[in-house]
Short mmCIF file of C-alpha atoms in Angstrom, two decimals:
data_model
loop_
_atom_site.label_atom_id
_atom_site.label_comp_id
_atom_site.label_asym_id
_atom_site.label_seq_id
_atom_site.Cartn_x
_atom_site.Cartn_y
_atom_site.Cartn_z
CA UNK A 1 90.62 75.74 91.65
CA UNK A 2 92.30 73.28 89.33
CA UNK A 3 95.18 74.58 86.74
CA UNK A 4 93.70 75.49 83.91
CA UNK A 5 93.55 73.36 80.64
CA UNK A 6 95.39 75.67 77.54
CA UNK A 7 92.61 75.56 74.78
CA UNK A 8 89.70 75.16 77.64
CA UNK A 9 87.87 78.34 76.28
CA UNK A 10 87.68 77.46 72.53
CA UNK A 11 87.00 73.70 73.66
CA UNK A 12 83.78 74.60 75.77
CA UNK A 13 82.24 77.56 74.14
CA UNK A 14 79.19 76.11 71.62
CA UNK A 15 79.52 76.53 68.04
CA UNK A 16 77.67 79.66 66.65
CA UNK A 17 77.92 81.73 69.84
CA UNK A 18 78.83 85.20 69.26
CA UNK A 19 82.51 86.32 68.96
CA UNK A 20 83.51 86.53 72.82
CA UNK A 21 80.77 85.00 74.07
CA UNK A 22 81.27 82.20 76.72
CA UNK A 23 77.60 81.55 78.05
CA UNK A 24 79.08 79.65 80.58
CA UNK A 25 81.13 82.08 82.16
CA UNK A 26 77.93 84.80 82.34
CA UNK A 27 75.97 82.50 83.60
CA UNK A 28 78.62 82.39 86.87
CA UNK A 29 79.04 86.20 86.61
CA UNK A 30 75.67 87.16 86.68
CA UNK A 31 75.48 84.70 90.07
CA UNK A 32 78.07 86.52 91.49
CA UNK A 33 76.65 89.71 90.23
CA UNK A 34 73.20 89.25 91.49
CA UNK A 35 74.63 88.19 95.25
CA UNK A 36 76.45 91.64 95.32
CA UNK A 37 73.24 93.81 93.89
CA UNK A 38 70.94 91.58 96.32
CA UNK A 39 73.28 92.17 99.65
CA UNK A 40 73.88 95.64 98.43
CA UNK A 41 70.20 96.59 98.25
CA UNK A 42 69.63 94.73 101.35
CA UNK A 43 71.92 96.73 103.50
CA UNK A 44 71.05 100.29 101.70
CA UNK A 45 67.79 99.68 104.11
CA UNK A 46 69.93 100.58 107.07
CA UNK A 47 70.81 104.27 105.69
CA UNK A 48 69.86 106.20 108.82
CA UNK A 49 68.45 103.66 110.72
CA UNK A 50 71.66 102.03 112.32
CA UNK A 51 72.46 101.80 115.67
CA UNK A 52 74.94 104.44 115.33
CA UNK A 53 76.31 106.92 113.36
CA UNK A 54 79.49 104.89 112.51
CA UNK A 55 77.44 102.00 111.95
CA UNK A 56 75.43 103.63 109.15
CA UNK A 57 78.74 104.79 107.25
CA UNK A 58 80.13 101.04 107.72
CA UNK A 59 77.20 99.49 106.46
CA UNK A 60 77.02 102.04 103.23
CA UNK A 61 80.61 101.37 102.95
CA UNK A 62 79.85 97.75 102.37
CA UNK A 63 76.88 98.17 100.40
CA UNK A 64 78.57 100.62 97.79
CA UNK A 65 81.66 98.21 97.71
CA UNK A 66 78.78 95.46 97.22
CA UNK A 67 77.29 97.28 94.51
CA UNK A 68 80.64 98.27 92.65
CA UNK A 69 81.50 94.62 92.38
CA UNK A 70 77.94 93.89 90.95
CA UNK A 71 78.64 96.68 88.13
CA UNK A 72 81.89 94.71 87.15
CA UNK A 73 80.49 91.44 87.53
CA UNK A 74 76.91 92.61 85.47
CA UNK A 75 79.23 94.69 82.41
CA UNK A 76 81.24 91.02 82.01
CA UNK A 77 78.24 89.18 82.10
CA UNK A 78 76.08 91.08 79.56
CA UNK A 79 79.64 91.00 77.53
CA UNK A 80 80.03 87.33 77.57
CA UNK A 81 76.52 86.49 76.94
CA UNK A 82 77.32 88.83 73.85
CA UNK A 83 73.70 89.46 73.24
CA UNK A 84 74.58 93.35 74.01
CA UNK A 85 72.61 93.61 77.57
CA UNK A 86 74.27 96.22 79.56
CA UNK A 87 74.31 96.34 83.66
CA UNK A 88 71.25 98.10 83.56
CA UNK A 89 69.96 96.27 81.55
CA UNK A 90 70.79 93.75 84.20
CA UNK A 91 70.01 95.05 87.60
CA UNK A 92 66.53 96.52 86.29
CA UNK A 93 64.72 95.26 83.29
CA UNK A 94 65.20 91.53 84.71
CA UNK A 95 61.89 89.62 86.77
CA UNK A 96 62.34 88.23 89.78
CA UNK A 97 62.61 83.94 88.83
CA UNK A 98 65.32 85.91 86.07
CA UNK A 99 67.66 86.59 89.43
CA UNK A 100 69.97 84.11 90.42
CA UNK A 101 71.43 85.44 93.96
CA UNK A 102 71.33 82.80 96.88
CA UNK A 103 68.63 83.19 98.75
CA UNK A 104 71.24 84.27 102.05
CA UNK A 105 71.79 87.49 100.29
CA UNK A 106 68.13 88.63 99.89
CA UNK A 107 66.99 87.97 103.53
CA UNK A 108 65.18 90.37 105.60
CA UNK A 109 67.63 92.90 108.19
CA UNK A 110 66.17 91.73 111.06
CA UNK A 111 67.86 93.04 113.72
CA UNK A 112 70.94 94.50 113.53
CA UNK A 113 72.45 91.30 115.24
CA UNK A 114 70.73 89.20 112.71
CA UNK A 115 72.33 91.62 109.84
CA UNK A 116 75.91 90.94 111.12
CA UNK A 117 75.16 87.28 111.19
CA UNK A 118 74.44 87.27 107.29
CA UNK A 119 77.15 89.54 106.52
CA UNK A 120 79.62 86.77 108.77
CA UNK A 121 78.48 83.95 106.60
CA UNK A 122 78.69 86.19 103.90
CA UNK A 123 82.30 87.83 103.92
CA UNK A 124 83.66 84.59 105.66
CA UNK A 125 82.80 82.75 102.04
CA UNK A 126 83.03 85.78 99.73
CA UNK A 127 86.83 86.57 100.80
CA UNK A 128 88.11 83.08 99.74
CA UNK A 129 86.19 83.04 96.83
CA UNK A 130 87.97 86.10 95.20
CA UNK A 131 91.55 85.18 96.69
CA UNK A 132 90.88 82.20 94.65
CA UNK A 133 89.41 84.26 91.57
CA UNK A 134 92.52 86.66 91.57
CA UNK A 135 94.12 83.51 89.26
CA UNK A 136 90.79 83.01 87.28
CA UNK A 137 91.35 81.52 83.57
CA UNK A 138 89.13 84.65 82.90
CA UNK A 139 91.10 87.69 82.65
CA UNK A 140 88.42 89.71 83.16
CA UNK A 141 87.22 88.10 86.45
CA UNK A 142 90.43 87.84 87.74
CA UNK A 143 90.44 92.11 87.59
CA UNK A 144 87.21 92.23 89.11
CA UNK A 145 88.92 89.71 91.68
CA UNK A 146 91.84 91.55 92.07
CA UNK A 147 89.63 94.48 93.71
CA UNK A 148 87.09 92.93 95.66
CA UNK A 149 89.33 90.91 97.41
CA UNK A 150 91.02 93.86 99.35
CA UNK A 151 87.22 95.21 100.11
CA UNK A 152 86.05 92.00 101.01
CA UNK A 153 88.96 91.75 103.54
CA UNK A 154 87.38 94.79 105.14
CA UNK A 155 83.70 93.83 105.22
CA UNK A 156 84.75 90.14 106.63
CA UNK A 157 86.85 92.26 109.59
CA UNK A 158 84.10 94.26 110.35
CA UNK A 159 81.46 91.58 110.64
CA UNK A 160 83.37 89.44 112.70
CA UNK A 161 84.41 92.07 115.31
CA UNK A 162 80.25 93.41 115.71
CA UNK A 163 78.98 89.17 116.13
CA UNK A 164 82.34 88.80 119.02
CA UNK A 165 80.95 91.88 120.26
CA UNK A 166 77.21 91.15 120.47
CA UNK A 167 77.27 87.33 121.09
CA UNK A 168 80.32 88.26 123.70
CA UNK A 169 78.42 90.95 125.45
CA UNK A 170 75.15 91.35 127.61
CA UNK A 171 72.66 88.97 128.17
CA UNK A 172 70.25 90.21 125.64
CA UNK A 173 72.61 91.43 122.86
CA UNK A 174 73.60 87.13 123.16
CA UNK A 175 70.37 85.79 123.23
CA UNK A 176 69.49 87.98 120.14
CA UNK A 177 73.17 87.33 118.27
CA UNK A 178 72.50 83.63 118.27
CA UNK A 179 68.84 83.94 116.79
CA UNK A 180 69.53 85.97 114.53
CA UNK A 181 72.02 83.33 113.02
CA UNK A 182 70.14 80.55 113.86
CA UNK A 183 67.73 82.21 111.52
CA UNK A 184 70.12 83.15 108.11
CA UNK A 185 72.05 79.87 109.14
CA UNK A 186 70.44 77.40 106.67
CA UNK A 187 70.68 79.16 103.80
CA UNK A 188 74.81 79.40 104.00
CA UNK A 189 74.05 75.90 102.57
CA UNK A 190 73.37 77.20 99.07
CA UNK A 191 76.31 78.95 98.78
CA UNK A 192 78.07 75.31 98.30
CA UNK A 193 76.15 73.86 96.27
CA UNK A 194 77.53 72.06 93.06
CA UNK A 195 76.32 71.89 89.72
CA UNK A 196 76.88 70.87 86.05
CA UNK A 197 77.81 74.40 85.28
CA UNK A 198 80.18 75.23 88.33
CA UNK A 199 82.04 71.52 87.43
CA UNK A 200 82.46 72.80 84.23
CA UNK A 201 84.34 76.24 84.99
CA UNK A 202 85.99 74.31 88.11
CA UNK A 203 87.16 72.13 85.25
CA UNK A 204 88.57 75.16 83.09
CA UNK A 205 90.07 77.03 86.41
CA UNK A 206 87.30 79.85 86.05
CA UNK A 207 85.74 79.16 88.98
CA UNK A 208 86.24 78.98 92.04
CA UNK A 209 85.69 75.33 94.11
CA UNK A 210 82.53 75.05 96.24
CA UNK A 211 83.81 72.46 98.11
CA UNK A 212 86.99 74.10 99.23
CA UNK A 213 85.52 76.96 99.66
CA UNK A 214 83.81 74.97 102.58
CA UNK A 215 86.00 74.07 104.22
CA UNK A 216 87.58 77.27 104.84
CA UNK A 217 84.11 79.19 105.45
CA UNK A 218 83.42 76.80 108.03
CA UNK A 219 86.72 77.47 109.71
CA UNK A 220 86.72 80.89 109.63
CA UNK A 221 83.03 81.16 110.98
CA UNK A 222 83.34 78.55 113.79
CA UNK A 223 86.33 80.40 115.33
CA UNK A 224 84.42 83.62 115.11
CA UNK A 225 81.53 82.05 116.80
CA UNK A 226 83.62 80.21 119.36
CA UNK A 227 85.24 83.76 120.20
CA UNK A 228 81.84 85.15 120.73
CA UNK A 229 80.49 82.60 122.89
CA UNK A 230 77.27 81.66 120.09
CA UNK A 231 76.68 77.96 119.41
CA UNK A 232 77.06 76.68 115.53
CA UNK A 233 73.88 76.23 114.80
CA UNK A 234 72.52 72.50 114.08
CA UNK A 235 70.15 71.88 111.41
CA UNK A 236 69.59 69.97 108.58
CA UNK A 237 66.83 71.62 107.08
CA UNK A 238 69.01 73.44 103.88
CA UNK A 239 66.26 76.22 101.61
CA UNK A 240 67.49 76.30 98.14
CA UNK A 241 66.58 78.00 94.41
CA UNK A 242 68.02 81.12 94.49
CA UNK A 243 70.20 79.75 91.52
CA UNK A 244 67.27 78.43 89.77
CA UNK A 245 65.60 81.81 90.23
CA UNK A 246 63.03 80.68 93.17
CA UNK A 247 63.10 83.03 95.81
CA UNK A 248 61.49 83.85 99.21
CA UNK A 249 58.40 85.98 99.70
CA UNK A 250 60.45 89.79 100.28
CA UNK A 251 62.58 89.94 97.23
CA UNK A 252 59.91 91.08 95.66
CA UNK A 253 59.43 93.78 97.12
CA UNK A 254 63.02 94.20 97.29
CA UNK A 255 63.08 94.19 93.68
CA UNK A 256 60.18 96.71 93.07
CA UNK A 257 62.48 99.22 95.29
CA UNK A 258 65.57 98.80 93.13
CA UNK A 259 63.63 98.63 89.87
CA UNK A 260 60.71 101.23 89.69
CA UNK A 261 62.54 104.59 89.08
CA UNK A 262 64.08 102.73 85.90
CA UNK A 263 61.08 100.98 84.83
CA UNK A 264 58.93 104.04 85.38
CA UNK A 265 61.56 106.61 83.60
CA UNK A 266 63.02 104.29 81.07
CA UNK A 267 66.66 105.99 80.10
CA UNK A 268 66.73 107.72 83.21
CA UNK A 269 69.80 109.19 83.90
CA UNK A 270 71.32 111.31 86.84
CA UNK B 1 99.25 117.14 71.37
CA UNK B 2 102.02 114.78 72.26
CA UNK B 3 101.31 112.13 75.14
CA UNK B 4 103.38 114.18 77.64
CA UNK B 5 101.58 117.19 76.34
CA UNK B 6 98.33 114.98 77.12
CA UNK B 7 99.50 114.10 80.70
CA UNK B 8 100.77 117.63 81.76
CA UNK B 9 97.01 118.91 81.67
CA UNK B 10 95.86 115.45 83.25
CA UNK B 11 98.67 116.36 85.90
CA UNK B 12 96.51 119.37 87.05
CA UNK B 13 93.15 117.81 87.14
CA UNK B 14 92.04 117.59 91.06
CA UNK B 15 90.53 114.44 92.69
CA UNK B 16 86.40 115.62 93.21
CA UNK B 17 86.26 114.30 96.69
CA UNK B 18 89.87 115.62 97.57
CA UNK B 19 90.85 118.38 95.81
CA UNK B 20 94.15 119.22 97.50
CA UNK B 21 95.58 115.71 95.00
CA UNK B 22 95.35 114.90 91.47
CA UNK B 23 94.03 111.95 89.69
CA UNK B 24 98.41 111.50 88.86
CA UNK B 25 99.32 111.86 92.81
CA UNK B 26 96.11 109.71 93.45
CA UNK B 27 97.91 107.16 90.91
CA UNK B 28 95.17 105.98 88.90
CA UNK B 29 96.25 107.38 85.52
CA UNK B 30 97.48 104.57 84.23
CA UNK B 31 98.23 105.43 80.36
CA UNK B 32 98.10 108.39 78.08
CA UNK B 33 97.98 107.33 73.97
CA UNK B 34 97.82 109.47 71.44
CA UNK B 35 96.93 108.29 67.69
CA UNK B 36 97.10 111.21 65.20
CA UNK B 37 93.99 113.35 67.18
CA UNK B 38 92.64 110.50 69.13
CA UNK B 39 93.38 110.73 72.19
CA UNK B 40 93.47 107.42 74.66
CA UNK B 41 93.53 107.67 78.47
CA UNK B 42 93.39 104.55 80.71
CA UNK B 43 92.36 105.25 84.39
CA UNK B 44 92.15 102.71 86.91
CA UNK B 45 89.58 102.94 89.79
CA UNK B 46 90.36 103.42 93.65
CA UNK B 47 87.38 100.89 94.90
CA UNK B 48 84.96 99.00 93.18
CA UNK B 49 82.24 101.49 93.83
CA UNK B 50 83.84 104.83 94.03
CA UNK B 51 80.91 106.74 92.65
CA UNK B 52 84.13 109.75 92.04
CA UNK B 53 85.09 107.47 88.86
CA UNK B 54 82.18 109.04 86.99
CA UNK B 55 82.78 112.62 87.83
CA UNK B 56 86.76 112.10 86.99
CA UNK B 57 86.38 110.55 83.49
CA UNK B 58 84.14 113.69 83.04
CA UNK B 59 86.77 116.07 84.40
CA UNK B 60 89.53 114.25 82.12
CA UNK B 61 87.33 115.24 79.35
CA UNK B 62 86.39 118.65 79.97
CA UNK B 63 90.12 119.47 81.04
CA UNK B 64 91.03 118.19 77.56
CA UNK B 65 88.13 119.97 75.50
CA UNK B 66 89.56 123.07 77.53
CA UNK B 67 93.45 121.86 75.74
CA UNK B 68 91.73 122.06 72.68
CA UNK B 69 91.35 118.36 72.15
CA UNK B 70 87.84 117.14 71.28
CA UNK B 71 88.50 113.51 70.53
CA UNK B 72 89.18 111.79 74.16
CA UNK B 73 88.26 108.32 75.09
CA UNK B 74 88.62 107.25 78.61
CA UNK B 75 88.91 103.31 79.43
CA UNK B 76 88.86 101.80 82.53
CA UNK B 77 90.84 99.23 83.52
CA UNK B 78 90.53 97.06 86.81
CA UNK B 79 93.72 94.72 86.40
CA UNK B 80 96.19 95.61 88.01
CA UNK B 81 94.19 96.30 91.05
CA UNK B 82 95.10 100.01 92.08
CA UNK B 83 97.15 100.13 95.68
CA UNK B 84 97.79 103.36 97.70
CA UNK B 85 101.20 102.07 97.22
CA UNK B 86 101.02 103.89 93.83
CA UNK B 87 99.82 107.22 95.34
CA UNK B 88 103.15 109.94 95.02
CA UNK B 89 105.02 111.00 97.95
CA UNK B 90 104.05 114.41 96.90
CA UNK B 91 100.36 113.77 96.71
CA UNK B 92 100.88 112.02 100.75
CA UNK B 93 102.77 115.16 102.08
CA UNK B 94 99.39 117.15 100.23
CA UNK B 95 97.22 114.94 102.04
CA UNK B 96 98.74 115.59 105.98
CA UNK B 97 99.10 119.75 105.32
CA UNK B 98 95.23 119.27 103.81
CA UNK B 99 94.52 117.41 107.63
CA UNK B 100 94.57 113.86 106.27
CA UNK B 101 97.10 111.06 107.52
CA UNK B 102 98.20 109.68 104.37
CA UNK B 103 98.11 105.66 103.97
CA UNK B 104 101.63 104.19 104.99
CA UNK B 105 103.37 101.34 102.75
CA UNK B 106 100.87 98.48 102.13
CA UNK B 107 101.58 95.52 104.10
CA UNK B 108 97.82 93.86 104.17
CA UNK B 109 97.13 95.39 107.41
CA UNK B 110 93.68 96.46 108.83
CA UNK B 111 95.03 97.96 111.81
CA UNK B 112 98.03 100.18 111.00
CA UNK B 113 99.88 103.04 112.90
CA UNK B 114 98.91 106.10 112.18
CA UNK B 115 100.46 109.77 112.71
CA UNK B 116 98.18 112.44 113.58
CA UNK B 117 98.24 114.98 110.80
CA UNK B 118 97.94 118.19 113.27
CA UNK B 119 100.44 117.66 115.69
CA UNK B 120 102.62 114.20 114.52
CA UNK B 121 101.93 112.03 117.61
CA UNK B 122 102.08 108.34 117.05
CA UNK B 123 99.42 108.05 120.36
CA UNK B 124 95.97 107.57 117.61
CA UNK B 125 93.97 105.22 117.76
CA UNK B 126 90.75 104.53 115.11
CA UNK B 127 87.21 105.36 116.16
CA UNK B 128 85.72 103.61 112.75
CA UNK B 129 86.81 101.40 109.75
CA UNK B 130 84.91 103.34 107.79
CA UNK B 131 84.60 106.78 106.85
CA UNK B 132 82.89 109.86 104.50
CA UNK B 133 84.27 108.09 101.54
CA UNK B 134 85.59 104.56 100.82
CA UNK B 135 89.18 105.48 101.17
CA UNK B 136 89.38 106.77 104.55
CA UNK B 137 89.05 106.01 107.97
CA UNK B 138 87.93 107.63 111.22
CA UNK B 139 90.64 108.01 113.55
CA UNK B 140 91.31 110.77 116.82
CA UNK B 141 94.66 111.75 118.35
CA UNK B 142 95.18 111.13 122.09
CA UNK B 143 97.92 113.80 122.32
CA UNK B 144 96.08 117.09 120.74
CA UNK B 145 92.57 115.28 120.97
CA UNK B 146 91.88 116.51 117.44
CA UNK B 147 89.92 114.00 115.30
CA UNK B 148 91.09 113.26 111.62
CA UNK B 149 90.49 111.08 108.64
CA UNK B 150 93.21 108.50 107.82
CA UNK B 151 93.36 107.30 104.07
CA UNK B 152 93.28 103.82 104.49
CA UNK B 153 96.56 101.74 103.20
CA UNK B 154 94.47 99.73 100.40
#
């Protein structure tokens, strides 16, 4: 992240926009946002189904730190869009091109190997994001940074010691650990892209770099994968569009899960 | 009421997944404001998605209404980012006679040394990172063989 120009807000934000508003800066929140919902819905689908009993609690651990951090992120970004959406508003009353997650965070489980492989590539790019987010130009995200960053830590840990474990273990519990990343693999690549709008907030210290964000991802995850024996995978083909809103055949469904109660019982409320 | 007034009660209202510690001894009351019969209180939350946040801010209310003040507003605030570092030593010593090794000073460890809460040996070691509630971890003691929860240094 570069140091942050002064008067960057007031110099970027369009004339006419709503007091507060900064459509830039919701347009990155509700990226971030989305990628937390997404994962968090993702991994909900192993409530009783995990290996073990431990296993289950970890991954709802994650999930419901996952889906706190989507609550922060979705509140800022209705707030600086300023057109007075709420997170609900957000997480259910949205279609599915509307999303912008990366396409990594709405894969299918798979296997349970395959679900530590995405939550590697994951954590491994999510905890340098936020450590550099803690000195955001936005106040606001650097709070919301200040919190994930310690859970983050924790989910990063965790999916790092279970892919050693796996790709360092039997015969079978390998050969399934390195297809199950060979299969999320490509679609780390979207978590790195650039664009006009991530330049921009690069520009005004809001963001945080995709390009040295990289670099360190790639360093964390190949000493992971060197500890547990898997080979980085070597591809070039690189799926892409989550940003855009294109996504791949099961969010749908995905969606439909996390939406219906709300949709069906508009106002619901515990 | 007068703030202290205001923070007294607060002092007394019990954390809904561990009861044996307040929200204060927890350490996320943050602020207490009172202007004329508006009354301001700024909580701060433990993790991200600690679904206890909702329940408290209603407790905070309802222990208030019982004070005889009506007009409370609760605001969350995320920055600074809460640390057990800010839990009391009185709320800790609560925690190990309730059965739960309290988190030691933070030092951005994952892997700390804990003291089992039933019998004090230093000869744990953790079963799970992850526990019945965000804060804690799962942890058993090699000396009296008792399993425990350890609140996790955060």
């Amino acid at each position: 992240m570069r140091p942050p120009h002064e008067d960057a807000r007031s110099a970027h934000v369009p004339a006419g926009t709503p007091d507060g508003a900064d459509p830039d800066v919701a347009a990155y929140c509700l990226r971030l946002g989305d990628d937390a919902l997404v994962l968090a819905q993702r991994l909900c689908e192993w409530a009783a189904r995990s290996p073990q009993l431990e296993d289950d609690v970890a991954l709802m651990n994650l999930a419901l730190d996952l889906l706190g951090q989507s609550r922060s992120l979705l509140t800022l970004a209705g707030e600086r869009e300023g057109a007075g959406r709420d997170e609900d508003d957000l997480a259910f009353l949205r279609d599915e091109p509307d999303f912008v997650n990366a396409q990594l965070m709405e894969l299918e489980n798979g296997d349970f190997g395959r679900t530590m492989a995405r939550q590697l590539l994951v954590s491994a790019y999510a905890l340098p994001m936020w450590q550099a987010l803690v000195a955001s130009a936005d106040a606001d995200l650097a709070g919301v940074a200040g919190k994930a960053v310690k859970e983050v830590a924790y989910h990063l840990d965790h999916a790092r010691s279970w892919v050693v474990r796996l790709g360092d273990g039997t015969e079978e519990s390998h050969r399934r650990m390195q297809q199950g990343l060979d299969e999320v693999w490509p679609y780390a690549s979207e978590l790195f892209e650039s664009d006009a709008l991530l330049d921009r907030l690069v520009e005004r210290g809001v963001a945080a770099d995709p390009v040295a964000l990289q670099l360190i991802w790639r360093a964390t995850v190949e000493d992971a994968l060197a500890e547990a024996t898997l080979s980085v995978p070597e591809t070039d083909w690189r799926p892409t569009g989550g940003r855009g809103g294109t996504h791949t055949e099961s969010f749908g469904y995905l969606l439909a899960e996390l939406q219906h109660l709300h949709r069906s019982h508009p106002g619901v409320t515990w | 009421m007068t703030a202290e007034l205001v923070r007294e009660v607060l002092a007394q209202v019990p954390d809904p997944e561990i009861p044996v510690i307040t929200i204060e001894d927890l350490g996320i009351l943050r602020d207490v404001a009172v202007e004329g019969t508006h009354v301001v209180v700024t909580v701060t939350p433990t993790y991200s998605g600690c679904p206890a946040m909702d329940e408290i801010r209603a407790d905070i209310v309802s222990a208030l209404a019982a004070a005889g003040v009506d007009d409370v507003e609760v605001r969350t605030v995320l920055a600074p980012a809460w640390t057990t570092d800010w839990m009391s030593e009185d709320g800790k010593r609560k925690l190990r006679e309730f059965g739960i090794a309290p988190p030691g000073q933070l030092l951005l460890q994952i892997r700390p040394r804990v003291e089992c809460p039933q019998c004090g040996s230093s000869d744990t070691e953790e079963m799970a990172r992850f526990a019945s509630t965000s804060c804690k971890s799962m942890w058993r003691c090699r000396s009296c063989r008792e399993p425990f929860d350890h609140f996790k240094a955060h």
